[in-house]
Amino acid sequence: MNVYGGSHKRRLSGLLACVLLCAALCTGCTGQPTETQPSPSPSPVTEGLNFENKALGFGLVLPTSWERKYTVIADEGDTVEFFSTAVLLSSSTIGTEVDGGLLFWITRYDSGTAPEEYLIQREHIILSTEAYDYMISYPSDIQYVRDTPEGTEYLAMTQDIAAIEASIYPLD
């Protein structure tokens, strides 16, 4: 007769599972370097529309789906803004202040001088060279009218921005 009432095999299986789990968890405690998998990042755009700003010294690649759908406005300083043309052209304030359609902007700072209070999720450095840091920023307000073709196009374009970030490169 089994002293454990028939559950001896189940207890042994459970004990074995616990031992294996503990062994797996303790492998990180040995002080040996462990190989970690990099977190998935957006694939850089390798083919598309090359955009270069020689004055600021950077280039990037926009998806071919953006052809004739974006506008770039560069100020006289160190900022370049990318807009959805459809939203921008549907704005009622054309010719005055831009109202809507802003997808993102890139600002160049002297190396190491980007304001720390801006280095948050919506604003972060995407390229650093010996001389400059390039920070990308996103609007914090709604830049399109919902349930319109222009709004739908704007939202589709925002889905490409992470890959565009990954495509930035310095100009020589």
Coordinates of C-alpha atoms in Angstrom, one line a residue:
M1 CA 0.0 0.0 0.0
N2 CA 1.2 3.5 -0.9
V3 CA 1.9 5.5 2.3
Y4 CA 1.3 8.8 0.5
G5 CA -2.2 8.0 -0.7
G6 CA -1.4 7.8 -4.4
S7 CA -0.2 11.4 -4.6
H8 CA 3.5 10.5 -4.3
K9 CA 4.1 10.9 -8.1
R10 CA 2.3 14.2 -8.2
R11 CA 4.3 15.6 -5.3
L12 CA 7.6 14.4 -6.8
S13 CA 6.6 16.0 -10.1
G14 CA 5.8 19.3 -8.3
L15 CA 9.0 19.2 -6.4
L16 CA 11.0 18.5 -9.5
A17 CA 9.3 21.5 -11.3
C18 CA 10.1 23.8 -8.3
V19 CA 13.8 22.7 -8.4
L20 CA 14.0 23.3 -12.1
L21 CA 12.4 26.7 -11.7
C22 CA 14.7 27.7 -8.9
A23 CA 17.7 26.5 -10.9
A24 CA 16.6 28.6 -13.9
L25 CA 16.1 31.7 -11.7
C26 CA 19.4 31.3 -10.0
T27 CA 21.4 31.3 -13.2
G28 CA 21.3 35.0 -13.1
C29 CA 22.7 35.0 -9.6
T30 CA 26.0 33.4 -10.5
G31 CA 27.8 36.6 -11.4
Q32 CA 28.4 35.3 -14.9
P33 CA 27.5 37.6 -17.7
T34 CA 24.2 36.7 -19.3
E35 CA 23.3 37.2 -22.9
T36 CA 20.3 39.4 -23.2
Q37 CA 18.2 39.9 -26.3
P38 CA 17.8 43.5 -27.4
S39 CA 14.4 44.9 -27.1
P40 CA 12.6 45.1 -30.4
S41 CA 13.0 48.5 -32.1
P42 CA 11.4 49.8 -35.2
S43 CA 13.2 48.7 -38.4
P44 CA 14.8 51.7 -40.0
V45 CA 13.4 52.7 -43.3
T46 CA 15.9 51.6 -45.9
E47 CA 14.0 52.7 -49.0
G48 CA 12.0 55.7 -49.4
L49 CA 12.1 59.5 -49.8
N50 CA 15.5 60.9 -48.8
F51 CA 15.2 64.2 -46.9
E52 CA 18.3 66.1 -46.2
N53 CA 18.8 69.4 -44.4
K54 CA 22.3 70.6 -45.2
A55 CA 22.0 73.7 -42.9
L56 CA 21.3 71.5 -39.9
G57 CA 23.6 68.6 -41.0
F58 CA 21.2 65.6 -40.9
G59 CA 19.2 63.5 -43.2
L60 CA 16.5 60.9 -42.8
V61 CA 14.3 58.6 -44.9
L62 CA 10.6 59.0 -45.2
P63 CA 8.3 56.2 -46.4
T64 CA 7.3 56.3 -50.1
S65 CA 3.7 56.4 -48.9
W66 CA 4.4 60.0 -47.7
E67 CA 5.1 61.2 -51.3
R68 CA 3.1 64.4 -51.9
K69 CA 1.6 64.1 -48.4
Y70 CA 4.0 66.1 -46.3
T71 CA 5.4 69.6 -46.0
V72 CA 8.5 70.7 -44.3
I73 CA 8.8 74.1 -42.6
A74 CA 12.3 75.1 -41.4
D75 CA 12.7 78.1 -39.2
E76 CA 15.7 80.4 -39.4
G77 CA 17.1 78.7 -36.3
D78 CA 17.7 75.0 -35.6
T79 CA 14.3 73.4 -36.0
V80 CA 12.6 71.6 -38.9
E81 CA 8.9 70.7 -38.7
F82 CA 7.1 68.0 -40.7
F83 CA 3.4 68.5 -41.4
S84 CA 0.7 66.4 -43.0
T85 CA -0.2 68.4 -46.1
A86 CA -3.8 67.3 -46.2
V87 CA -4.5 68.6 -42.7
L88 CA -2.3 71.7 -43.1
L89 CA -4.1 72.7 -46.3
S90 CA -7.5 72.1 -44.8
S91 CA -6.6 74.6 -42.0
S92 CA -8.7 77.8 -41.9
T93 CA -5.6 79.8 -40.9
I94 CA -3.5 79.4 -44.0
G95 CA -1.2 82.3 -44.4
T96 CA -1.3 83.2 -40.7
E97 CA -0.4 80.8 -37.9
V98 CA -0.1 77.1 -38.7
D99 CA -3.0 75.3 -37.1
G100 CA -2.9 71.5 -37.3
G101 CA -1.2 68.8 -39.2
L102 CA 2.1 68.9 -37.3
L103 CA 3.5 65.3 -37.2
F104 CA 6.9 65.9 -35.5
W105 CA 9.8 68.3 -35.4
I106 CA 13.6 68.0 -35.1
T107 CA 15.7 70.5 -33.2
R108 CA 19.5 70.6 -33.3
Y109 CA 21.4 71.5 -30.1
D110 CA 25.1 71.9 -29.5
S111 CA 26.3 68.6 -28.1
G112 CA 25.3 68.1 -24.5
T113 CA 23.1 71.2 -24.3
A114 CA 19.7 69.7 -24.9
P115 CA 17.5 70.9 -22.1
E116 CA 17.1 68.0 -19.6
E117 CA 13.5 68.9 -18.8
Y118 CA 12.6 68.1 -22.4
L119 CA 14.1 64.7 -22.5
I120 CA 10.9 62.8 -21.9
Q121 CA 8.9 60.3 -23.9
R122 CA 7.6 62.8 -26.4
E123 CA 10.9 64.5 -26.8
H124 CA 14.2 62.6 -27.0
I125 CA 17.6 62.7 -28.7
I126 CA 17.6 60.5 -31.8
L127 CA 21.1 61.4 -33.1
S128 CA 24.3 62.5 -31.5
T129 CA 27.4 63.6 -33.2
E130 CA 30.6 65.1 -31.8
A131 CA 29.2 68.6 -32.4
Y132 CA 25.4 68.2 -32.2
D133 CA 22.5 66.4 -30.6
Y134 CA 19.2 66.1 -32.6
M135 CA 16.0 65.9 -30.6
I136 CA 12.7 64.8 -32.0
S137 CA 9.5 66.1 -30.5
Y138 CA 5.8 65.4 -31.0
P139 CA 2.8 67.6 -30.6
S140 CA 0.9 67.1 -27.3
D141 CA -2.4 68.3 -28.7
I142 CA -4.7 67.0 -31.4
Q143 CA -3.5 68.0 -34.8
Y144 CA -6.4 66.8 -37.0
V145 CA -10.2 66.7 -37.2
R146 CA -11.5 63.2 -36.3
D147 CA -13.6 61.3 -38.8
T148 CA -12.3 63.1 -41.9
P149 CA -10.2 61.8 -44.7
E150 CA -7.5 64.3 -43.7
G151 CA -7.5 63.0 -40.1
T152 CA -7.3 59.4 -41.3
E153 CA -4.3 60.2 -43.5
Y154 CA -2.7 62.0 -40.6
L155 CA -3.1 59.1 -38.2
A156 CA -1.7 56.7 -40.9
M157 CA 1.4 58.9 -41.2
T158 CA 2.0 59.0 -37.4
Q159 CA 2.4 55.2 -37.5
D160 CA 5.5 55.6 -39.6
I161 CA 7.4 58.0 -37.3
A162 CA 9.2 55.5 -35.2
A163 CA 10.8 54.0 -38.3
I164 CA 11.6 57.5 -39.6
E165 CA 13.4 58.2 -36.2
A166 CA 15.5 55.1 -36.8
S167 CA 16.6 56.3 -40.2
I168 CA 18.2 59.6 -39.2
Y169 CA 21.8 60.0 -40.2
P170 CA 24.5 62.8 -40.0
L171 CA 25.6 64.6 -43.2
D172 CA 29.3 64.9 -43.7

